[in-house]
Amino acid sequence: MRFIAGALIASLLAGCGPVARAGIVVAPEPSVVDLSILEPWTPTGQAGRVHTGPGLSMLPYPNSASVQRRLLGRAFEVEEERVFAQPALQRLGAFGFALSDGAQAQLETIMPGPVMAAYRAALVGKVAPVEASDIAALIPPEFPLSESIAYDVSTSRYFSMSIADSTLITSQDAAEWHEVALAGGGRPMGLAIDASRRLLWVTMGRMGEEADAFVGLVAVDIDTLAEARRIPAAATSLNDVTVAADGSVFASDSLGGGIYRFATGAETVERLDEELTFRSPQGIALHPSGRYAYISDYSYGLALFALESRLAYRIDGPENLMLDGVDGLFLHEEHGLIAIQNGVSPHRIMAFTLSTDGTRITRATTLERAHGEWGEPTTGQLVNGALLYISNPQWDRFDENGLLQGDAPLQANIVRRLPL
């Protein structure tokens, strides 16, 4: 028998749908990676869509809060699968994932009172605000949907964008922002600086049904602010981006599910992963060896991607640690993987301590959580011993086509600096 509870299911799956839009004591040792100890990454179906049907309990992603929430949703749809609901709720409590009051009220209709009480007790100490950053810059509301921030140390210049207005912007005083004229169209989605080659790399993507949108990479000369190169990519929408030491550029396609590389000396952008490997890849951080990349899949967790074999492996962590919902992802020499988790509740920024070879997470440290001035922290850049990140892009004010909804004025977007 099927039981439908639409409001609960919608609440539980919030953040699980298609995404439109990124300590170890020392860095991992480049030469000691043993892939044989890792579990292969298990594809889950069509890119951009989560697995919501039968077999959820068999998905090999023990550190995914998204999977546990979908198990709760299935308990309202299929009576026979309610057996999985209680363990799922217990795991969410161990993760420190705070379900909404509405979702908890509906769960009370199928969960024993002691189970709900145990879940709430498990959250104690795991959801309280942790505030450690300060304001580094303000992006005025006339540049709406600024998703990422980049900073060039040599010129003290900030870069960001207005995704809604398809505009790249820059500032030298962290207050006054100006448009950077590009030679062609496209919506800037992600930013990464190649300081050695004096280039700002910009990913271009699309929103909604923009069939003619330019999707690819644009290189901007940091010193002249002139567009230096434009390379199309056969992707749905490029988003997060990072640059390797040799100048190769890596980008993720959160809508189409792909990982792309523009190698040094190449003329075209190539797709690295097999189709349907990832559901919604976001942040990319490179292993010090240059042979692997850490990939955050928004619904399922973290993967180690071997660039030579082009195979993906699952990064595991302690059983009480959720590894999904990661947007921005960075590798820090002392703190390990720095992860901006805006797909969990409450939002948080974590440092994931890595094993010596960088294949496992051994410990987690909360750097910030539920900051009182946050909207939705997204991504940014490691610079000068700190994480610069966007904290309030206000995605909830825009529809899938990038059009502002409602008459209320937008707020300034805050760029925050988190010392590491």
XYZ file of N, CA, C and O in Angstrom, residues 23-25 63 94-96 125-126 130 302 315-324 326 334-339 341 348-355 360-369:
188
model
N 41.988 18.530 10.129
C 42.930 18.760 9.084
C 44.062 17.765 9.106
O 44.422 17.229 10.142
N 44.359 17.552 7.648
C 45.595 16.784 7.614
C 46.700 17.592 8.247
O 46.737 18.808 8.134
N 47.605 16.933 8.921
C 48.718 17.639 9.542
C 49.656 18.152 8.464
O 50.215 19.237 8.561
N 27.643 7.905 4.052
C 27.853 9.239 4.590
C 26.997 10.300 3.902
O 27.289 11.491 3.994
N 22.803 11.293 14.173
C 24.247 11.154 14.367
C 25.014 12.139 13.494
O 26.054 12.668 13.897
N 24.501 12.389 12.281
C 25.122 13.370 11.385
C 25.018 14.794 11.936
O 25.833 15.651 11.615
N 23.953 15.062 12.693
C 23.656 16.432 13.081
C 22.855 17.155 12.024
O 22.932 18.378 11.909
N 24.283 20.054 20.554
C 25.699 20.317 20.367
C 26.175 20.224 18.937
O 27.338 20.497 18.652
N 25.271 19.853 18.007
C 25.682 19.666 16.609
C 25.087 20.701 15.660
O 25.417 20.695 14.474
N 28.288 28.445 14.967
C 29.723 28.635 15.160
C 30.129 29.744 14.198
O 30.023 29.569 12.980
N 31.807 12.456 -1.413
C 33.094 12.829 -1.998
C 33.709 11.639 -2.722
O 33.661 10.502 -2.251
N 35.277 8.276 -1.278
C 35.982 8.699 -0.077
C 35.041 8.497 1.109
O 33.950 9.052 1.145
N 35.461 7.689 2.067
C 34.645 7.436 3.241
C 35.158 8.230 4.434
O 36.277 8.750 4.431
N 34.339 8.297 5.460
C 34.724 8.953 6.694
C 34.085 8.255 7.866
O 33.413 7.225 7.715
N 34.250 8.773 9.070
C 33.572 8.206 10.241
C 32.073 8.092 9.992
O 31.490 8.905 9.270
N 31.445 7.089 10.590
C 30.049 6.798 10.267
C 29.088 7.911 10.685
O 27.968 7.971 10.194
N 29.518 8.804 11.583
C 28.643 9.906 11.996
C 28.906 11.189 11.222
O 28.469 12.265 11.626
N 29.587 11.087 10.081
C 29.971 12.270 9.312
C 29.244 12.296 7.978
O 29.313 11.346 7.198
N 28.526 13.384 7.683
C 27.873 13.509 6.374
C 28.810 14.242 5.428
O 29.409 15.263 5.755
N 28.922 13.685 4.208
C 29.861 14.183 3.218
C 29.174 14.675 1.955
O 29.848 15.057 0.997
N 27.854 14.696 1.946
C 27.144 15.210 0.779
C 26.865 16.699 0.987
O 27.257 17.296 1.983
N 28.109 19.235 -0.491
C 29.291 20.093 -0.582
C 29.263 20.882 -1.883
O 29.143 20.319 -2.971
N 47.429 22.262 5.663
C 47.406 21.889 7.073
C 46.075 21.320 7.539
O 46.030 20.521 8.473
N 44.984 21.707 6.902
C 43.664 21.332 7.413
C 42.956 20.274 6.580
O 41.868 19.848 6.933
N 43.516 19.855 5.465
C 42.880 18.843 4.642
C 41.885 19.437 3.666
O 42.104 20.511 3.105
N 40.783 18.756 3.467
C 39.743 19.252 2.574
C 38.868 20.263 3.317
O 38.302 19.948 4.368
N 38.765 21.453 2.784
C 37.862 22.465 3.312
C 36.594 22.397 2.471
O 36.645 22.559 1.245
N 35.473 22.138 3.116
C 34.218 21.903 2.395
C 33.143 22.876 2.859
O 32.881 22.979 4.061
N 29.439 23.212 2.959
C 28.279 22.331 2.833
C 26.993 23.148 2.943
O 26.494 23.402 4.046
N 27.156 24.608 6.851
C 28.382 24.628 7.632
C 29.610 24.606 6.723
O 29.527 24.270 5.542
N 30.745 24.984 7.292
C 32.043 24.883 6.633
C 32.906 23.974 7.486
O 33.071 24.202 8.684
N 33.448 22.920 6.863
C 34.156 21.876 7.590
C 35.596 21.745 7.112
O 35.919 22.029 5.952
N 36.442 21.256 8.017
C 37.783 20.796 7.655
C 37.803 19.287 7.839
O 37.550 18.785 8.946
N 38.063 18.551 6.768
C 38.092 17.098 6.819
C 39.550 16.632 6.827
O 40.254 16.740 5.822
N 39.986 16.130 7.971
C 41.341 15.602 8.090
C 41.489 14.368 7.207
O 40.632 13.483 7.225
N 42.573 14.305 6.444
C 42.801 13.198 5.522
C 43.884 12.259 6.036
O 44.790 12.662 6.776
N 43.801 11.007 5.612
C 44.862 10.045 5.880
C 46.119 10.460 5.114
O 46.088 11.344 4.257
N 41.238 8.774 2.659
C 40.195 8.594 3.662
C 40.122 9.822 4.562
O 41.132 10.481 4.817
N 38.926 10.093 5.050
C 38.751 11.155 6.038
C 38.807 10.520 7.418
O 38.065 9.580 7.713
N 39.684 11.027 8.253
C 39.878 10.438 9.572
C 39.255 11.251 10.697
O 39.030 10.726 11.785
N 38.985 12.527 10.433
C 38.432 13.388 11.476
C 37.787 14.600 10.821
O 38.153 14.977 9.710
N 36.847 15.214 11.508
C 36.173 16.399 10.973
C 36.156 17.492 12.024
O 35.946 17.227 13.216
N 36.385 18.725 11.582
C 36.361 19.884 12.465
C 35.412 20.920 11.890
O 35.511 21.267 10.708
N 34.493 21.404 12.704
C 33.569 22.441 12.255
C 34.261 23.798 12.345
O 34.657 24.231 13.431
N 34.391 24.471 11.210
C 35.001 25.796 11.170
C 33.960 26.898 11.341
O 34.198 27.885 12.030
N 32.823 26.730 10.689
C 31.679 27.634 10.866
C 30.406 26.842 10.657
O 30.390 25.849 9.922
N 29.332 27.331 11.292
C 28.043 26.633 11.142
C 26.924 27.595 11.517
O 27.017 28.337 12.505
